[in-house]
């Protein structure tokens, strides 16, 4: 089953990390992705640029409304995603628990609607 | 037993086992539930006329499998495509199988998966393993039937859509998942035991169902991993032994030291104690076993005065380390006061100040110990605080009596 792991974290908290912590985090990401690749579960993954660069679009009465910023003001922002091919939710939970930023933020697990 | 009640008893007893085996064979939770439902309706019609068959479980299983095939065929026709129905499709009339494999453990772990909301876990467990109808589960939890139906449907669809596995969790997940499972069973028991609402019959049924689930769990778990499950079963049996003495004629709660101990169910106490001994022999201690041991010490005391408070206080010390909470701390302080005198207990309670402000037993315990150490004014104050927070009639009557006592004595002293 294909699962999308949506990684949320509080961007305001991130600059508080020391350079060493930041370096560790990058190393952890690298190791994590290598492991996911080696396990043959990784379908796709990427990080998102800072939420300050977000643009939100709505179409109302045929008119396109474009606004600056994310769709909702929440204290955690979507920061990245991975798509994993797992045999069940427990396996997906296992991968989610090992996401390096799970210690700071939260990981939402959703299955893909079309499992092709 | 009349035909109708025999049918109902059979349904209840067989439901979890058949459903669990069906899900294993069909690999589809919802299809298995629907097929079993069809079979039950079918059985109701047939058995009323022909009588209950020799092996009702095997009968239900065979019919449910056939209904599942029917449903799959119909679905395939609707989609205008052929469906591959391997092992099941090879025989038109499935054989009556006398030995239905017991997959209830898998079903329990699926129903109590942490990805489901706790209320859904409870409802699903009662519905699938206990064979309670949607109406019965709704009544037990005082929610409207459509709400409960929706809760169950949502849980079922999450199991399928999110890919919640149908299996006994592997070793690395087992301790954590077993804790969740035990918590659900204990919650069902407590809903029946301390429920502030709902009719007596439903409450009794919930306790009985929780105990039955506890027995099934103990029977199916590998022995080495069953210590806490046995501890929980012992705890429930020991609590349940006091059921008759716990409520007075008007349905109000009678406090432990005022209960008529001759009404305690000795058979349940014996069984509870025996199960606890089995648990302790496994040398894998945990909070349920400690609580059961405390309950057993109360059960063994022929009079309140004969209670071994020193042991109980020591067990609460252990429990406070294993599962710290304000509730445990208050009980621990009360037991310490009983074992070593009021000042020792009071000291422990005062350390909790600020953490337990909204918890009336804390104020009631403080008040009692302040009274026993002759601090009347603070005692009166604490009784008042407890009264403000307490909704239980029997407890309120006790607290009010003590409060009056404190105020009168104080008035007397001032004169």
mmCIF file with all atom_site columns, C-alpha atoms in Angstrom, chain A:
data_model
loop_
_atom_site.group_PDB
_atom_site.id
_atom_site.type_symbol
_atom_site.label_atom_id
_atom_site.label_alt_id
_atom_site.label_comp_id
_atom_site.label_asym_id
_atom_site.label_entity_id
_atom_site.label_seq_id
_atom_site.pdbx_PDB_ins_code
_atom_site.Cartn_x
_atom_site.Cartn_y
_atom_site.Cartn_z
_atom_site.occupancy
_atom_site.B_iso_or_equiv
_atom_site.pdbx_formal_charge
_atom_site.auth_seq_id
_atom_site.auth_comp_id
_atom_site.auth_asym_id
_atom_site.auth_atom_id
_atom_site.pdbx_PDB_model_num
ATOM 1   C CA . UNK A 1 1   ? 0.000   0.000  0.000   1.00 0.00 ? 1   UNK A CA 1
ATOM 2   C CA . UNK A 1 2   ? 1.268   3.495  -0.803  1.00 0.00 ? 2   UNK A CA 1
ATOM 3   C CA . UNK A 1 3   ? 1.396   5.800  2.165   1.00 0.00 ? 3   UNK A CA 1
ATOM 4   C CA . UNK A 1 4   ? 2.166   9.486  2.163   1.00 0.00 ? 4   UNK A CA 1
ATOM 5   C CA . UNK A 1 5   ? 3.962   10.781 5.211   1.00 0.00 ? 5   UNK A CA 1
ATOM 6   C CA . UNK A 1 6   ? 3.269   14.471 5.647   1.00 0.00 ? 6   UNK A CA 1
ATOM 7   C CA . UNK A 1 7   ? 5.857   16.069 7.854   1.00 0.00 ? 7   UNK A CA 1
ATOM 8   C CA . UNK A 1 8   ? 4.731   19.008 9.912   1.00 0.00 ? 8   UNK A CA 1
ATOM 9   C CA . UNK A 1 9   ? 6.945   21.097 12.096  1.00 0.00 ? 9   UNK A CA 1
ATOM 10  C CA . UNK A 1 10  ? 7.070   24.521 13.635  1.00 0.00 ? 10  UNK A CA 1
ATOM 11  C CA . UNK A 1 11  ? 9.332   26.531 11.364  1.00 0.00 ? 11  UNK A CA 1
ATOM 12  C CA . UNK A 1 12  ? 9.788   29.185 14.018  1.00 0.00 ? 12  UNK A CA 1
ATOM 13  C CA . UNK A 1 13  ? 11.418  26.576 16.263  1.00 0.00 ? 13  UNK A CA 1
ATOM 14  C CA . UNK A 1 14  ? 13.923  25.403 13.680  1.00 0.00 ? 14  UNK A CA 1
ATOM 15  C CA . UNK A 1 15  ? 16.339  28.396 13.821  1.00 0.00 ? 15  UNK A CA 1
ATOM 16  C CA . UNK A 1 16  ? 16.720  27.669 17.534  1.00 0.00 ? 16  UNK A CA 1
ATOM 17  C CA . UNK A 1 17  ? 18.787  24.607 16.709  1.00 0.00 ? 17  UNK A CA 1
ATOM 18  C CA . UNK A 1 18  ? 22.520  24.958 17.243  1.00 0.00 ? 18  UNK A CA 1
ATOM 19  C CA . UNK A 1 19  ? 24.806  24.447 14.205  1.00 0.00 ? 19  UNK A CA 1
ATOM 20  C CA . UNK A 1 20  ? 25.767  21.049 15.604  1.00 0.00 ? 20  UNK A CA 1
ATOM 21  C CA . UNK A 1 21  ? 22.154  20.009 16.036  1.00 0.00 ? 21  UNK A CA 1
ATOM 22  C CA . UNK A 1 22  ? 21.428  21.174 12.505  1.00 0.00 ? 22  UNK A CA 1
ATOM 23  C CA . UNK A 1 23  ? 24.315  19.154 11.162  1.00 0.00 ? 23  UNK A CA 1
ATOM 24  C CA . UNK A 1 24  ? 23.135  16.076 13.050  1.00 0.00 ? 24  UNK A CA 1
ATOM 25  C CA . UNK A 1 25  ? 19.646  16.567 11.660  1.00 0.00 ? 25  UNK A CA 1
ATOM 26  C CA . UNK A 1 26  ? 20.953  16.676 8.090   1.00 0.00 ? 26  UNK A CA 1
ATOM 27  C CA . UNK A 1 27  ? 23.018  13.575 8.704   1.00 0.00 ? 27  UNK A CA 1
ATOM 28  C CA . UNK A 1 28  ? 19.957  11.835 10.201  1.00 0.00 ? 28  UNK A CA 1
ATOM 29  C CA . UNK A 1 29  ? 17.887  12.700 7.122   1.00 0.00 ? 29  UNK A CA 1
ATOM 30  C CA . UNK A 1 30  ? 20.546  11.334 4.844   1.00 0.00 ? 30  UNK A CA 1
ATOM 31  C CA . UNK A 1 31  ? 20.798  8.072  6.817   1.00 0.00 ? 31  UNK A CA 1
ATOM 32  C CA . UNK A 1 32  ? 17.029  7.753  7.015   1.00 0.00 ? 32  UNK A CA 1
ATOM 33  C CA . UNK A 1 33  ? 16.528  8.116  3.279   1.00 0.00 ? 33  UNK A CA 1
ATOM 34  C CA . UNK A 1 34  ? 19.380  5.715  2.537   1.00 0.00 ? 34  UNK A CA 1
ATOM 35  C CA . UNK A 1 35  ? 17.700  3.151  4.800   1.00 0.00 ? 35  UNK A CA 1
ATOM 36  C CA . UNK A 1 36  ? 14.301  3.664  3.189   1.00 0.00 ? 36  UNK A CA 1
ATOM 37  C CA . UNK A 1 37  ? 15.889  3.220  -0.221  1.00 0.00 ? 37  UNK A CA 1
ATOM 38  C CA . UNK A 1 38  ? 17.754  0.106  0.843   1.00 0.00 ? 38  UNK A CA 1
ATOM 39  C CA . UNK A 1 39  ? 14.530  -1.360 2.283   1.00 0.00 ? 39  UNK A CA 1
ATOM 40  C CA . UNK A 1 40  ? 12.898  -0.824 -1.113  1.00 0.00 ? 40  UNK A CA 1
ATOM 41  C CA . UNK A 1 41  ? 9.970   1.161  0.309   1.00 0.00 ? 41  UNK A CA 1
ATOM 42  C CA . UNK A 1 42  ? 10.852  4.638  -0.901  1.00 0.00 ? 42  UNK A CA 1
ATOM 43  C CA . UNK A 1 43  ? 8.680   5.861  -3.801  1.00 0.00 ? 43  UNK A CA 1
ATOM 44  C CA . UNK A 1 44  ? 9.274   9.588  -3.575  1.00 0.00 ? 44  UNK A CA 1
ATOM 45  C CA . UNK A 1 45  ? 10.242  12.238 -1.108  1.00 0.00 ? 45  UNK A CA 1
ATOM 46  C CA . UNK A 1 46  ? 11.025  15.891 -0.888  1.00 0.00 ? 46  UNK A CA 1
ATOM 47  C CA . UNK A 1 47  ? 11.171  18.870 1.393   1.00 0.00 ? 47  UNK A CA 1
ATOM 48  C CA . UNK A 1 48  ? 9.262   22.084 0.857   1.00 0.00 ? 48  UNK A CA 1
ATOM 49  C CA . UNK A 1 49  ? 10.682  25.565 0.730   1.00 0.00 ? 49  UNK A CA 1
ATOM 50  C CA . UNK A 1 50  ? 9.895   27.881 3.631   1.00 0.00 ? 50  UNK A CA 1
ATOM 51  C CA . UNK A 1 51  ? 6.232   28.605 4.333   1.00 0.00 ? 51  UNK A CA 1
ATOM 52  C CA . UNK A 1 52  ? 6.951   32.335 3.910   1.00 0.00 ? 52  UNK A CA 1
ATOM 53  C CA . UNK A 1 53  ? 7.240   31.606 0.185   1.00 0.00 ? 53  UNK A CA 1
ATOM 54  C CA . UNK A 1 54  ? 3.792   29.958 0.009   1.00 0.00 ? 54  UNK A CA 1
ATOM 55  C CA . UNK A 1 55  ? 1.037   31.233 -2.225  1.00 0.00 ? 55  UNK A CA 1
ATOM 56  C CA . UNK A 1 56  ? -2.582  30.186 -1.847  1.00 0.00 ? 56  UNK A CA 1
ATOM 57  C CA . UNK A 1 57  ? -5.019  30.130 -4.750  1.00 0.00 ? 57  UNK A CA 1
ATOM 58  C CA . UNK A 1 58  ? -8.801  29.876 -4.620  1.00 0.00 ? 58  UNK A CA 1
ATOM 59  C CA . UNK A 1 59  ? -11.277 30.055 -7.509  1.00 0.00 ? 59  UNK A CA 1
ATOM 60  C CA . UNK A 1 60  ? -14.557 31.688 -6.502  1.00 0.00 ? 60  UNK A CA 1
ATOM 61  C CA . UNK A 1 61  ? -17.292 32.578 -8.990  1.00 0.00 ? 61  UNK A CA 1
ATOM 62  C CA . UNK A 1 62  ? -14.875 31.950 -11.796 1.00 0.00 ? 62  UNK A CA 1
ATOM 63  C CA . UNK A 1 63  ? -12.346 34.410 -10.395 1.00 0.00 ? 63  UNK A CA 1
ATOM 64  C CA . UNK A 1 64  ? -8.893  33.394 -9.300  1.00 0.00 ? 64  UNK A CA 1
ATOM 65  C CA . UNK A 1 65  ? -7.982  34.774 -5.894  1.00 0.00 ? 65  UNK A CA 1
ATOM 66  C CA . UNK A 1 66  ? -4.311  34.660 -5.100  1.00 0.00 ? 66  UNK A CA 1
ATOM 67  C CA . UNK A 1 67  ? -3.041  35.404 -1.624  1.00 0.00 ? 67  UNK A CA 1
ATOM 68  C CA . UNK A 1 68  ? 0.309   35.398 0.075   1.00 0.00 ? 68  UNK A CA 1
ATOM 69  C CA . UNK A 1 69  ? 0.934   32.726 2.703   1.00 0.00 ? 69  UNK A CA 1
ATOM 70  C CA . UNK A 1 70  ? -0.262  29.243 3.534   1.00 0.00 ? 70  UNK A CA 1
ATOM 71  C CA . UNK A 1 71  ? -3.865  28.030 3.408   1.00 0.00 ? 71  UNK A CA 1
ATOM 72  C CA . UNK A 1 72  ? -4.236  27.941 7.183   1.00 0.00 ? 72  UNK A CA 1
ATOM 73  C CA . UNK A 1 73  ? -2.381  29.695 9.985   1.00 0.00 ? 73  UNK A CA 1
ATOM 74  C CA . UNK A 1 74  ? -1.349  26.877 12.280  1.00 0.00 ? 74  UNK A CA 1
ATOM 75  C CA . UNK A 1 75  ? 1.585   26.572 14.611  1.00 0.00 ? 75  UNK A CA 1
ATOM 76  C CA . UNK A 1 76  ? 2.933   23.616 12.594  1.00 0.00 ? 76  UNK A CA 1
ATOM 77  C CA . UNK A 1 77  ? 3.562   23.868 8.873   1.00 0.00 ? 77  UNK A CA 1
ATOM 78  C CA . UNK A 1 78  ? 3.891   21.265 6.172   1.00 0.00 ? 78  UNK A CA 1
ATOM 79  C CA . UNK A 1 79  ? 7.622   20.989 5.667   1.00 0.00 ? 79  UNK A CA 1
ATOM 80  C CA . UNK A 1 80  ? 8.008   17.917 3.489   1.00 0.00 ? 80  UNK A CA 1
ATOM 81  C CA . UNK A 1 81  ? 6.613   14.603 2.391   1.00 0.00 ? 81  UNK A CA 1
ATOM 82  C CA . UNK A 1 82  ? 7.630   11.036 1.591   1.00 0.00 ? 82  UNK A CA 1
ATOM 83  C CA . UNK A 1 83  ? 5.733   8.365  -0.261  1.00 0.00 ? 83  UNK A CA 1
ATOM 84  C CA . UNK A 1 84  ? 6.448   4.874  0.982   1.00 0.00 ? 84  UNK A CA 1
ATOM 85  C CA . UNK A 1 85  ? 5.277   1.513  -0.232  1.00 0.00 ? 85  UNK A CA 1
ATOM 86  C CA . UNK A 1 86  ? 4.489   -0.419 2.956   1.00 0.00 ? 86  UNK A CA 1
ATOM 87  C CA . UNK A 1 87  ? 2.677   -3.648 3.593   1.00 0.00 ? 87  UNK A CA 1
ATOM 88  C CA . UNK A 1 88  ? 0.441   -2.160 6.283   1.00 0.00 ? 88  UNK A CA 1
ATOM 89  C CA . UNK A 1 89  ? -0.105  0.788  8.609   1.00 0.00 ? 89  UNK A CA 1
ATOM 90  C CA . UNK A 1 90  ? 2.217   -0.646 11.252  1.00 0.00 ? 90  UNK A CA 1
ATOM 91  C CA . UNK A 1 91  ? 5.127   -0.563 8.819   1.00 0.00 ? 91  UNK A CA 1
ATOM 92  C CA . UNK A 1 92  ? 4.228   3.018  7.840   1.00 0.00 ? 92  UNK A CA 1
ATOM 93  C CA . UNK A 1 93  ? 4.040   4.000  11.535  1.00 0.00 ? 93  UNK A CA 1
ATOM 94  C CA . UNK A 1 94  ? 7.476   2.457  11.983  1.00 0.00 ? 94  UNK A CA 1
ATOM 95  C CA . UNK A 1 95  ? 8.930   4.640  9.215   1.00 0.00 ? 95  UNK A CA 1
ATOM 96  C CA . UNK A 1 96  ? 7.074   7.718  10.470  1.00 0.00 ? 96  UNK A CA 1
ATOM 97  C CA . UNK A 1 97  ? 8.477   7.243  13.969  1.00 0.00 ? 97  UNK A CA 1
ATOM 98  C CA . UNK A 1 98  ? 11.994  7.289  12.503  1.00 0.00 ? 98  UNK A CA 1
ATOM 99  C CA . UNK A 1 99  ? 11.572  10.552 10.584  1.00 0.00 ? 99  UNK A CA 1
ATOM 100 C CA . UNK A 1 100 ? 14.277  12.791 12.096  1.00 0.00 ? 100 UNK A CA 1
ATOM 101 C CA . UNK A 1 101 ? 11.889  15.697 12.655  1.00 0.00 ? 101 UNK A CA 1
ATOM 102 C CA . UNK A 1 102 ? 9.318   13.491 14.421  1.00 0.00 ? 102 UNK A CA 1
ATOM 103 C CA . UNK A 1 103 ? 11.143  14.522 17.605  1.00 0.00 ? 103 UNK A CA 1
ATOM 104 C CA . UNK A 1 104 ? 10.188  18.164 17.012  1.00 0.00 ? 104 UNK A CA 1
ATOM 105 C CA . UNK A 1 105 ? 6.998   18.097 14.954  1.00 0.00 ? 105 UNK A CA 1
ATOM 106 C CA . UNK A 1 106 ? 4.440   15.528 13.840  1.00 0.00 ? 106 UNK A CA 1
ATOM 107 C CA . UNK A 1 107 ? 4.025   13.142 10.946  1.00 0.00 ? 107 UNK A CA 1
ATOM 108 C CA . UNK A 1 108 ? 0.603   12.594 9.423   1.00 0.00 ? 108 UNK A CA 1
ATOM 109 C CA . UNK A 1 109 ? 0.124   9.286  7.613   1.00 0.00 ? 109 UNK A CA 1
ATOM 110 C CA . UNK A 1 110 ? -2.381  9.014  4.761   1.00 0.00 ? 110 UNK A CA 1
ATOM 111 C CA . UNK A 1 111 ? -2.861  6.330  2.167   1.00 0.00 ? 111 UNK A CA 1
ATOM 112 C CA . UNK A 1 112 ? -2.917  7.395  -1.468  1.00 0.00 ? 112 UNK A CA 1
ATOM 113 C CA . UNK A 1 113 ? -6.413  7.289  -2.911  1.00 0.00 ? 113 UNK A CA 1
ATOM 114 C CA . UNK A 1 114 ? -5.350  5.520  -6.086  1.00 0.00 ? 114 UNK A CA 1
ATOM 115 C CA . UNK A 1 115 ? -3.059  2.673  -5.199  1.00 0.00 ? 115 UNK A CA 1
ATOM 116 C CA . UNK A 1 116 ? -1.673  2.236  -8.727  1.00 0.00 ? 116 UNK A CA 1
#
